[in-house]
Short mmCIF file of C-alpha atoms in Angstrom, two decimals:
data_model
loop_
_atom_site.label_atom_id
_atom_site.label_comp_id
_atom_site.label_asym_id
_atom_site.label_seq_id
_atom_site.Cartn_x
_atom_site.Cartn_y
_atom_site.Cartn_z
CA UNK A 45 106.70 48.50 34.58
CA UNK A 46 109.54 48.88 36.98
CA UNK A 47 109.77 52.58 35.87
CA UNK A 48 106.10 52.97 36.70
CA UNK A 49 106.18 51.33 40.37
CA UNK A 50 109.49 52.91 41.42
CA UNK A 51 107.59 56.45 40.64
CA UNK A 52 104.81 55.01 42.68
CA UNK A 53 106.88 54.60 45.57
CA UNK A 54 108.43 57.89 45.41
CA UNK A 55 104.97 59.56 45.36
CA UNK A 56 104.01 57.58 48.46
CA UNK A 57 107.08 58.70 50.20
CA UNK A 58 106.64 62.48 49.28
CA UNK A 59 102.88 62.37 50.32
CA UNK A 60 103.69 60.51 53.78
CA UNK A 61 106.56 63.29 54.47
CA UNK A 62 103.97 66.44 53.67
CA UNK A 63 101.15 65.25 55.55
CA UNK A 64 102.67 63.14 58.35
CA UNK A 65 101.69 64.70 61.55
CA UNK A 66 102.16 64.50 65.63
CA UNK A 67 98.98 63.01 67.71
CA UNK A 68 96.57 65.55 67.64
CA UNK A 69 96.24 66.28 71.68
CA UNK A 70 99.38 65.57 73.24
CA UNK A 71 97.36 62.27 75.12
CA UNK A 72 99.00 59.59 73.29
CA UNK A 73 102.52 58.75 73.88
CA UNK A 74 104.73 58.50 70.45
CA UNK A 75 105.07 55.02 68.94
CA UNK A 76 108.49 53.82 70.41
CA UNK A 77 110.50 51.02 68.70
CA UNK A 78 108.90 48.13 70.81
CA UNK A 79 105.54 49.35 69.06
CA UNK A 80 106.78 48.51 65.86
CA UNK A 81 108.09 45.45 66.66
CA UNK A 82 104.64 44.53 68.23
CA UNK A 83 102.93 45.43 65.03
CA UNK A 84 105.27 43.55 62.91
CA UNK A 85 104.23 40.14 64.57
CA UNK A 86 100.66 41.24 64.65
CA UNK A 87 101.25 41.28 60.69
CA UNK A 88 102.76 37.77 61.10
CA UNK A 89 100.45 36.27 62.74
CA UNK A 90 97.74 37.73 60.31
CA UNK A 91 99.95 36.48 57.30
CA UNK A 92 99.71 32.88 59.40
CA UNK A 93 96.31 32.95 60.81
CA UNK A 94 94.73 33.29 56.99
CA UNK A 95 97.11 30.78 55.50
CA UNK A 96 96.32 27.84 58.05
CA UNK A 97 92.46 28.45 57.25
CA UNK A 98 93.18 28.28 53.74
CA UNK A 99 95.72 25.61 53.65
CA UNK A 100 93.86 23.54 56.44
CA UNK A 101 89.75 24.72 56.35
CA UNK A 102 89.62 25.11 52.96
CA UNK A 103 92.49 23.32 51.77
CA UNK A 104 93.20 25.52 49.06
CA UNK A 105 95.99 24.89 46.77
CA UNK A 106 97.30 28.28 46.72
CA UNK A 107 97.89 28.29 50.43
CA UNK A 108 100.43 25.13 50.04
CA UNK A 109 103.52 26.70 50.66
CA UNK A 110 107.19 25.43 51.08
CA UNK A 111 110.52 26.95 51.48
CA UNK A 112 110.32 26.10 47.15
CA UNK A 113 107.81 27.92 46.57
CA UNK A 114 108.60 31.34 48.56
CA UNK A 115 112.00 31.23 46.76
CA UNK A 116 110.47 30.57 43.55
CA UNK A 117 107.98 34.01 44.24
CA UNK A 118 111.29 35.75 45.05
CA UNK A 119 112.33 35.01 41.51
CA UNK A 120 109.72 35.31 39.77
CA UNK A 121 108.61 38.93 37.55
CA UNK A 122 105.33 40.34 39.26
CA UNK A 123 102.03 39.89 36.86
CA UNK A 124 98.15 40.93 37.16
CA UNK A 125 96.26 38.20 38.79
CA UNK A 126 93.48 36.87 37.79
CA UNK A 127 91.26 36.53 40.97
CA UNK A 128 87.55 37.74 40.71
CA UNK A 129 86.24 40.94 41.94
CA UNK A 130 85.44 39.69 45.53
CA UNK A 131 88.64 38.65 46.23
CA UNK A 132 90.86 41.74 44.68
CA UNK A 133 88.38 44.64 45.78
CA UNK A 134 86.52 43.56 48.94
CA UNK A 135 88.99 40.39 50.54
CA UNK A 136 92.22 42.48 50.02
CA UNK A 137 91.55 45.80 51.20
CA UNK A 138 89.89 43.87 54.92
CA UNK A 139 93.38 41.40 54.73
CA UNK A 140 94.81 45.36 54.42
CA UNK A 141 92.76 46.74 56.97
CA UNK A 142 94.72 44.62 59.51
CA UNK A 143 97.75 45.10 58.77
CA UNK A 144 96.96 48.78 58.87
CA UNK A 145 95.00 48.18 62.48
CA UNK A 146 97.87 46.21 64.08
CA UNK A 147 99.77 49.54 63.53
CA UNK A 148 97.44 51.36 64.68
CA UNK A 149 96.20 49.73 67.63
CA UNK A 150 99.78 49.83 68.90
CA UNK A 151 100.40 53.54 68.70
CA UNK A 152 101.80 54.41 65.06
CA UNK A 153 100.22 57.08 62.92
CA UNK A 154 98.15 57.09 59.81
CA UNK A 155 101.59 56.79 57.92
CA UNK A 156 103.33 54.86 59.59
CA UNK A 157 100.55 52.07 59.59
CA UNK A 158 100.35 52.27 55.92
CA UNK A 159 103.88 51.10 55.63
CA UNK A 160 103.18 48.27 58.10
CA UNK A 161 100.52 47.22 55.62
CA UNK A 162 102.71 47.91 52.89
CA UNK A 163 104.74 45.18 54.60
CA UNK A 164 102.60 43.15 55.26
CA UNK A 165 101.28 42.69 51.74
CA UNK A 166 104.73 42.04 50.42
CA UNK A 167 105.40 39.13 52.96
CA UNK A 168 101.90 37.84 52.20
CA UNK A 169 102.37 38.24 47.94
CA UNK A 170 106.27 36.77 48.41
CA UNK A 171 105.85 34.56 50.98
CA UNK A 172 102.40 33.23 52.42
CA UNK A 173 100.68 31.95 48.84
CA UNK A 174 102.45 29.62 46.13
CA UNK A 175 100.63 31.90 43.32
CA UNK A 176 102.68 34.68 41.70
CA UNK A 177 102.98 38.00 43.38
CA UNK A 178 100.66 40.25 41.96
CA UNK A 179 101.07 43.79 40.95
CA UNK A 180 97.54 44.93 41.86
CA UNK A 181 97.38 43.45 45.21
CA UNK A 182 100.57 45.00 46.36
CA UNK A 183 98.59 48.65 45.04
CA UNK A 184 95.14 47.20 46.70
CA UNK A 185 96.19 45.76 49.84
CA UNK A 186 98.03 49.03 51.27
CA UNK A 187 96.11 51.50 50.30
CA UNK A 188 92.35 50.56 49.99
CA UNK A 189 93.65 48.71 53.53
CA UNK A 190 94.50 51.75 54.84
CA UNK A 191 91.53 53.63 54.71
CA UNK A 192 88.74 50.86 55.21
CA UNK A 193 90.97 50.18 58.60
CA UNK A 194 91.48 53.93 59.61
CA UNK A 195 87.69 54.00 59.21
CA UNK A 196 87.26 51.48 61.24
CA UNK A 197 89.71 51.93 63.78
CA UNK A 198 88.07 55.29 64.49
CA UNK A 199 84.47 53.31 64.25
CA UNK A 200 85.75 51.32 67.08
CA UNK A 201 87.32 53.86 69.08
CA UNK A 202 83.34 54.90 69.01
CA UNK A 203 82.01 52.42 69.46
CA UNK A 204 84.07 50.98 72.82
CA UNK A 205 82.61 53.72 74.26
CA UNK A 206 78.97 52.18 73.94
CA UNK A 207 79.47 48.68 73.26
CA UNK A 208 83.13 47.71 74.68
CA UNK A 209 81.76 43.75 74.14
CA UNK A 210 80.99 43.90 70.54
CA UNK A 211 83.11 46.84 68.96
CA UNK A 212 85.82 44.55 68.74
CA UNK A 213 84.19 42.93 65.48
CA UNK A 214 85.18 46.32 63.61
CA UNK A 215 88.53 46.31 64.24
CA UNK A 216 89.92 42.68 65.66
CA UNK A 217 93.34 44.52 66.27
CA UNK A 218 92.01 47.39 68.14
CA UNK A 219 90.15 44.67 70.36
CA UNK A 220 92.89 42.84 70.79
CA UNK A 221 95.64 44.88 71.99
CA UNK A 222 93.51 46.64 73.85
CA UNK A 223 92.64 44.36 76.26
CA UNK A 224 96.63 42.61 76.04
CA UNK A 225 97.81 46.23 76.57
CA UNK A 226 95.41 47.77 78.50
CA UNK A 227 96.35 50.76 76.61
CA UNK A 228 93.65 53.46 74.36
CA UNK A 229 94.66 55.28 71.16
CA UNK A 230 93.34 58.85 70.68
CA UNK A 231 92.13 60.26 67.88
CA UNK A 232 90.71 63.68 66.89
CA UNK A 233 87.19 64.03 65.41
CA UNK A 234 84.39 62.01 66.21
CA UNK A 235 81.28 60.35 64.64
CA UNK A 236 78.78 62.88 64.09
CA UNK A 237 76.00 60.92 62.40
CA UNK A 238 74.82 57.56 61.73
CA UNK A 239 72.00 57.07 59.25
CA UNK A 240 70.34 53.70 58.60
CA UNK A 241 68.28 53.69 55.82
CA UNK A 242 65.70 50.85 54.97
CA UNK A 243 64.62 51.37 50.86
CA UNK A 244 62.64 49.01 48.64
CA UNK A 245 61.74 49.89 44.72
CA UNK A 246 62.25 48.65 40.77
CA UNK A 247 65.17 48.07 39.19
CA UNK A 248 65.86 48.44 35.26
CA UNK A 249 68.41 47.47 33.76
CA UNK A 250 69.91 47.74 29.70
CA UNK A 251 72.81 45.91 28.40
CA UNK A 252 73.98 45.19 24.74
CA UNK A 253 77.05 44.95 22.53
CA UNK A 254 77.46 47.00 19.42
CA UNK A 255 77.82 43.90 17.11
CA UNK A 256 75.47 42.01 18.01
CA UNK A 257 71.83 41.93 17.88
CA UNK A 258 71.30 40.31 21.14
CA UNK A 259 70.41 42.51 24.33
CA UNK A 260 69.44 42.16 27.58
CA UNK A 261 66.71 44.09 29.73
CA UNK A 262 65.87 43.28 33.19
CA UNK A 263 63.37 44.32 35.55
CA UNK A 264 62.90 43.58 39.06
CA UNK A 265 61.52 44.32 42.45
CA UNK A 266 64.29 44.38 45.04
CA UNK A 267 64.83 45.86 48.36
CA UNK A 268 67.85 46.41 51.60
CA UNK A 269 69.32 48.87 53.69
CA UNK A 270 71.87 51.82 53.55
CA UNK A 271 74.60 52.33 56.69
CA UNK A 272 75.55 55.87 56.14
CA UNK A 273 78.35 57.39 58.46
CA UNK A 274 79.68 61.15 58.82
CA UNK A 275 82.37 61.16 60.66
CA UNK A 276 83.77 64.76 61.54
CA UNK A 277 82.27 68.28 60.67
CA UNK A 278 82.52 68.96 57.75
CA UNK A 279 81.86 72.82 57.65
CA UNK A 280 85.29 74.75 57.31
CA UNK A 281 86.99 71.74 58.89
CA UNK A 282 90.78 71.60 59.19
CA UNK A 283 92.40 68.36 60.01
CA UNK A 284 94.60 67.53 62.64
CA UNK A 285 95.11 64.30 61.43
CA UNK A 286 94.86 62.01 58.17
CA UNK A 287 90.95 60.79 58.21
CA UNK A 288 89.60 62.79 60.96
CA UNK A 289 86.85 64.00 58.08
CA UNK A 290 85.38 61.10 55.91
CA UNK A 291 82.11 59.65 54.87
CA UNK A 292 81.15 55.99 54.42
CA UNK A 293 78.71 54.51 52.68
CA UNK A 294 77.51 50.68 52.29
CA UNK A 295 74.31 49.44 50.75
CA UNK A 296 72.91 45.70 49.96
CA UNK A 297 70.18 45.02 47.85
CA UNK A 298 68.59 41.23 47.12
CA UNK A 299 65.70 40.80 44.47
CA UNK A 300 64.59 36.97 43.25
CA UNK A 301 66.41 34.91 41.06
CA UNK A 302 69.58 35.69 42.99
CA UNK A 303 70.02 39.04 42.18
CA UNK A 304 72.02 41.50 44.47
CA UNK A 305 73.73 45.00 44.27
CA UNK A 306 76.56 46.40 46.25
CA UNK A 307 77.31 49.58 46.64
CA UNK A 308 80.02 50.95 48.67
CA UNK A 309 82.12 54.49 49.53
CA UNK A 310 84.67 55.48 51.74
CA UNK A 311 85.79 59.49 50.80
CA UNK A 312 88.71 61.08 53.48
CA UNK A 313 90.40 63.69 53.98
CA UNK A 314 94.32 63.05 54.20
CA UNK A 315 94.55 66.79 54.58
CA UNK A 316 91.73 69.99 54.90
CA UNK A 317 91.92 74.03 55.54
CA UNK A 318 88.85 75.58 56.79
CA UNK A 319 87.91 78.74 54.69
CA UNK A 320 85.73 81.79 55.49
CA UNK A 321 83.97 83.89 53.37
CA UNK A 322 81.30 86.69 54.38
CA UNK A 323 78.22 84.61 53.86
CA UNK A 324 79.84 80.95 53.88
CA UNK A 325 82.21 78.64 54.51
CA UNK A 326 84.26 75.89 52.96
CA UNK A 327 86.45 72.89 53.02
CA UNK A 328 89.58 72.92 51.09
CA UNK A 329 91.46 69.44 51.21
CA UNK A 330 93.37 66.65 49.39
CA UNK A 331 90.86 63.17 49.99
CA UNK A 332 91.46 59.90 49.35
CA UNK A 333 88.33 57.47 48.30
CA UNK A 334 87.73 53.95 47.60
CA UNK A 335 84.32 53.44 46.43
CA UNK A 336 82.70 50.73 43.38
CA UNK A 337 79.50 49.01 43.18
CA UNK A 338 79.35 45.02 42.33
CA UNK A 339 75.78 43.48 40.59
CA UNK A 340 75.24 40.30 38.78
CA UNK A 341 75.34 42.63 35.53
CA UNK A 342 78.38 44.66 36.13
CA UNK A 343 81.41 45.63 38.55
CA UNK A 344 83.80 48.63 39.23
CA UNK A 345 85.53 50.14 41.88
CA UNK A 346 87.90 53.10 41.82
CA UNK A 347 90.84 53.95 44.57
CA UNK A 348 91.78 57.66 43.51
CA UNK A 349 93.20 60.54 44.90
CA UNK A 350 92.56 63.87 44.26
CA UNK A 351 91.55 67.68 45.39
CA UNK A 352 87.92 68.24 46.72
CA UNK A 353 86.11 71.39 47.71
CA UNK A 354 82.92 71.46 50.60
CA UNK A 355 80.56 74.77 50.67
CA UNK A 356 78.11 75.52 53.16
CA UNK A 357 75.72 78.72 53.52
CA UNK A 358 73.36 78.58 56.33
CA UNK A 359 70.32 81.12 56.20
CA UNK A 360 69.39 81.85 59.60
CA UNK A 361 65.94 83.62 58.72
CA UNK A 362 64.58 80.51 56.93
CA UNK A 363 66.08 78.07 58.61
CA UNK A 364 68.17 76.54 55.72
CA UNK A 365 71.22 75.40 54.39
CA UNK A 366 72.89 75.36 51.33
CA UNK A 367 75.63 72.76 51.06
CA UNK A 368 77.72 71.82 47.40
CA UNK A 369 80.75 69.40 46.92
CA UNK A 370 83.16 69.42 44.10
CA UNK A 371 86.45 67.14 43.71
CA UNK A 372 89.01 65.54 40.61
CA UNK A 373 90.59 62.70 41.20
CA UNK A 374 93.17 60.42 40.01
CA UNK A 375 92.26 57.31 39.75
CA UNK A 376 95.60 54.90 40.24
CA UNK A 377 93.37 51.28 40.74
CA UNK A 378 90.19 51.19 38.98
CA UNK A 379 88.51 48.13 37.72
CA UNK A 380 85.64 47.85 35.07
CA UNK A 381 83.76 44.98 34.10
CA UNK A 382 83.62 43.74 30.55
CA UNK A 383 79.93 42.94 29.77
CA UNK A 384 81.09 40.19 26.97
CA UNK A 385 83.43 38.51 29.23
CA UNK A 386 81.06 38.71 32.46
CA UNK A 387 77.90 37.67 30.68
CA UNK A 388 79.88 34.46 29.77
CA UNK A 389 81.31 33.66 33.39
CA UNK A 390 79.73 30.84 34.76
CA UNK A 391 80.66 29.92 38.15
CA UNK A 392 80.69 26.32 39.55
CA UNK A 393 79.22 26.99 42.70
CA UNK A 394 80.43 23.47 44.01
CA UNK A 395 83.93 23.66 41.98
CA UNK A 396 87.48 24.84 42.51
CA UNK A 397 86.32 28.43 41.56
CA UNK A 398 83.16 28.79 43.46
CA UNK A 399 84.89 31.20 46.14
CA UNK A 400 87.19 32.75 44.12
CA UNK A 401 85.42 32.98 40.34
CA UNK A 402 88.09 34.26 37.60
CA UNK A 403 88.40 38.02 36.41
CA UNK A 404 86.17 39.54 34.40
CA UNK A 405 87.35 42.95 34.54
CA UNK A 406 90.56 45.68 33.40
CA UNK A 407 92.66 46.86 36.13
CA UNK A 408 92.48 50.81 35.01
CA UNK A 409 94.18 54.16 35.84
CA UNK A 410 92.22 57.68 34.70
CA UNK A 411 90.65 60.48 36.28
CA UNK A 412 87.31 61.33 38.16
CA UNK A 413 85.36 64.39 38.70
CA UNK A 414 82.40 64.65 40.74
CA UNK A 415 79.92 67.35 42.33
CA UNK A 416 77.07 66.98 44.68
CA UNK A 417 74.32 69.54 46.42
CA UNK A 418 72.15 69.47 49.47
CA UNK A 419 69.37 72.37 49.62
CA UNK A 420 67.71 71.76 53.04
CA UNK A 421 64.76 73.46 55.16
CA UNK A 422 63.04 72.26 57.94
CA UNK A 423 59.48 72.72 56.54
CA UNK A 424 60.16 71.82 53.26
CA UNK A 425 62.38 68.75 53.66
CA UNK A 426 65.89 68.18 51.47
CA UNK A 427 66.23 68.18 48.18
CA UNK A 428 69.77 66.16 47.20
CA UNK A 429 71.95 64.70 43.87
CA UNK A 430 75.32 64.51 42.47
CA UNK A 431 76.55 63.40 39.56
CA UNK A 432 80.18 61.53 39.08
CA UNK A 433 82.06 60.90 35.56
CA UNK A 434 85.01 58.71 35.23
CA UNK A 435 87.67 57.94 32.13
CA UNK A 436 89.96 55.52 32.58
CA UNK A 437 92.26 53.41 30.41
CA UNK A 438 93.83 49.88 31.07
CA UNK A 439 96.91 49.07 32.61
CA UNK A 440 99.53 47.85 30.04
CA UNK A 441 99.72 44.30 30.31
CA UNK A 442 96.81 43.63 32.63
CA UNK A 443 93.86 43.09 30.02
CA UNK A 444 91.91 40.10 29.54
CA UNK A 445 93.01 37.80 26.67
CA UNK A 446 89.76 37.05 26.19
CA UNK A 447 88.78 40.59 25.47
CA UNK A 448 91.50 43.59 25.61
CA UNK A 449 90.10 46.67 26.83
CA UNK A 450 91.01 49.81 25.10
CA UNK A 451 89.13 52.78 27.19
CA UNK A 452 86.19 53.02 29.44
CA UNK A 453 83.72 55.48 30.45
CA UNK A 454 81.39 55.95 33.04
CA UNK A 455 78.53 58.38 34.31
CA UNK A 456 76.91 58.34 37.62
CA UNK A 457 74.15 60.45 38.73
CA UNK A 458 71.81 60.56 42.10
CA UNK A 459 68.47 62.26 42.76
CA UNK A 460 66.51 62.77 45.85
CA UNK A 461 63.94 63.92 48.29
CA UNK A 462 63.71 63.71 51.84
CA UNK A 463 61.11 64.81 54.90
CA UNK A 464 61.74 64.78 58.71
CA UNK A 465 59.17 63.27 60.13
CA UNK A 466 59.97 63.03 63.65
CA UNK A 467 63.55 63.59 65.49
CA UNK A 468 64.82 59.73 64.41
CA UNK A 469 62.78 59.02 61.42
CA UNK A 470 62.51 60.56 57.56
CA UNK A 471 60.79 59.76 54.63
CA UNK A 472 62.62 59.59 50.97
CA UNK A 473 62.59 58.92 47.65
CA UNK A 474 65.04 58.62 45.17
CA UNK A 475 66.18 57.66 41.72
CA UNK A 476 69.72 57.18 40.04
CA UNK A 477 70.94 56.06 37.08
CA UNK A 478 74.41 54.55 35.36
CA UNK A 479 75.79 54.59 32.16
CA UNK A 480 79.16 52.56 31.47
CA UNK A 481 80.78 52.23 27.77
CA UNK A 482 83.31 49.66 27.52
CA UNK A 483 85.61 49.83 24.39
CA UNK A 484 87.08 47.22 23.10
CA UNK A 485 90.31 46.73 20.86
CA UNK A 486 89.10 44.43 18.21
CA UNK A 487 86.83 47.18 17.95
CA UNK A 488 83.21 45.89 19.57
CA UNK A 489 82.08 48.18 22.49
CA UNK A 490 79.40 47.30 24.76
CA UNK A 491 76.66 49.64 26.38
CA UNK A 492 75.13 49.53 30.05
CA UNK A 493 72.34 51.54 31.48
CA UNK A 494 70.79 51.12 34.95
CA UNK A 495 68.40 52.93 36.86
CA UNK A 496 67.05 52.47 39.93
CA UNK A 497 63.88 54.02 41.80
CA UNK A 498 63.26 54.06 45.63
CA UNK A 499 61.00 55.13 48.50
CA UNK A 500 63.07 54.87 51.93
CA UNK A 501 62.91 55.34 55.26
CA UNK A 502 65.94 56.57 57.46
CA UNK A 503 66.67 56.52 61.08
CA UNK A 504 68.99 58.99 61.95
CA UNK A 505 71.00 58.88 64.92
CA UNK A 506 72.72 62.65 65.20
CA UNK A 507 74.98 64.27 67.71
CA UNK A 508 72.80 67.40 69.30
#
């Protein structure tokens, strides 16, 4: 294990030294020394701010910490928790999206605000909770915290623009020293689209184990809304900066009988070249994503890195466009649920574990590949999919005890339809559909299919 994390560390260190880069326009100063120091107790008080609510709110036991206990973590060998999903996959990477901002609200770069978060997840794991420090939080905390707060420290940027009074909720930090230093960060890129979508439809859903006779179908009504964000151009962009290309993607759906779905996507480029070609153009970059989706039935979420192509061909004479994606990734934190485990969780909504229920899931490492395509005309509307396949295998020494994982596997795939119906407002439908294999080692695998129909509607709010 300490082979593994000590070539972890070394790969972070190589990619921060090939990609680091100056401020883009020459209109923010360099981060000086007293910056650092500034973001260092902005960590702090984060690390104290969430322990008093815990210890004192919610009197948690985990937040009871002593001089004993912070020695004890020093000691101690580093294990895979077992918090629920939540916690580990939506609580960590915000706690790491503010360690990240109070770098970057005072100045420092895309790198060099990873490392404050870096730092501030190994104060928080060694010294601000009496539970062992955990090996996936440390990997979690950093990283996914690093690019949901780039995304929204450039969101806010934005945003102060419009709404100076409220775009302090996206990024506290930003807010904050702001209005302490008086002082703005600059960025390169902008958003270029915002896209909220309003969708209602059925929902059917398949699960079963392989040695058993018992399985489970569902079907359901449910509705919500889509934010959708493109930030940056993405034909034959070339960065100036870590980020200054991404999309984002968050959608809730409720049903009855407490049903709910979560899906979420942040995709970035740390790096892009524009290409040219006689009749197109193209994106060439490394990207970083963090993206999962979280139901009553099932949970995963995969952090990967990888290569990723964009293609656009514009036809002038029929007023179209052609646009395909194409990317592999490595996946270095994925999670997948285990339907036998899950299906059994029950959670005591007024007990010890009704915030925090316990893991249901394998931490994972594998690879990704996925591929999308937009064909779009303005009389005949847009005709969209993608499709995304992932195989990943456990972490050694992070399964469940109640049911070791072995391998997973996991298809994705999108369809859809959309019409402009006036300059805000379209009309879609759409349909996609999952299909997740969990192996196990004592040999039972379990099966999960789910596919979801929609009609939408989408206001779009677009840069002219």
């Amino acid at each position: 294990m300490k082979k593994i994390f000590a070539a972890f560390v070394i790969f972070l260190f190589f990619v921060a030294g090939l990609f680091a880069q100056s401020e883009p326009n020459g209109e923010s100063e360099s981060a000086s020394v007293k910056d650092v120091v500034i973001s260092a107790g902005d960590v702090c008080l984060v690390n104290m701010i969430f322990n008093s609510c815990a210890r004192i709110v919610l009197e948690e036991e985990y937040s009871q910490t002593t001089l004993s206990t912070m020695k004890e973590n020093l000691k101690n060998r580093w294990v895979w928790d077992k918090d629920g999903y939540f916690m580990n996959q939506f609580g960590h990477p915000y706690q790491g999206s503010l360690y990240y901002g109070a770098g970057r609200s005072n100045g420092l770069d895309f790198w060099q605000s990873f490392f404050i978060a870096a730092g501030g997840s190994f104060l928080w794991e060694e010294f601000g909770e009496t539970t062992t420090p955990s090996v996936n939080d440390i990997i979690t905390t950093p990283i996914c915290g690093a690019i949901v707060g780039e995304t929204l420290h450039r969101l806010y940027l934005d945003a102060n623009e419009l709404f100076p009074a409220l775009a302090w909720l996206l990024s506290p930090a930003d807010g904050l020293n702001s209005a302490i230093k008086n002082k703005r960060t600059y960025v390169s890129g902008r958003t270029e689209e915002i896209d909220f979508i309003f969708h209602g439809g059925m929902d059917h859903s398949f699960s079963e184990v392989s040695d058993s006779l018992d399985s489970e179908h569902k079907k359901k009504s449910a509705g919500g809304c889509d934010f959708h964000i493109q930030y940056g151009v993405q034909d034959a962009h070339t960065s100036k900066e870590p980020f200054d290309l991404f999309t984002a993607d968050l959608d809730l759906t409720v049903s009855s009988k407490r049903y709910y779905n979560i899906d979420f996507l942040i995709d970035g480029f740390l790096y892009s070249q524009g290409l040219y070609f006689e009749n197109s153009e193209g994106t060439l970059g490394v990207n970083l994503m963090y993206d999962g989706k979280k139901t009553k039935d099932v949970a995963f979420s995969n952090a990967a890195v990888g290569v990723k192509y964009i293609g656009t061909k514009k036809t002038s004479d029929f007023d179209g466009i052609f646009r395909f994606s194409a990317q592999i990734d490595g996946i270095f934190m994925g999670t997948r649920s285990l339907y036998p485990v899950m299906n059994n969780v029950k959670v005591n909504f007024s007990g010890p574990d009704k915030l925090n229920p316990p893991r249901y899931y394998d931490f994972t490492y594998g690879i990704l590949a996925k591929a999308g395509f937009l064909l779009g005309n303005s009389f005949f509307g847009t005709l969209y999919g993608d499709v995304e396949s992932s195989f990943v295998l456990p972490y050694p020494s992070s399964e469940l005890e109640e049911a070791e994982g072995e391998k997973h596997f996991l298809i994705q795939t999108k369809l859809g339809y959309e019409h402009k119906i006036a300059k805000h407002f379209t009309l879609g439908l759409r349909d996609s559909f999952i299909y997740k294999v969990d192996c196990l080692k004592n040999g039972i695998d379990s099966t999960q299919k789910f596919n979801t129909a929609q009609i939408y509607v989408k206001i779009v709010f677009a840069r002219d």
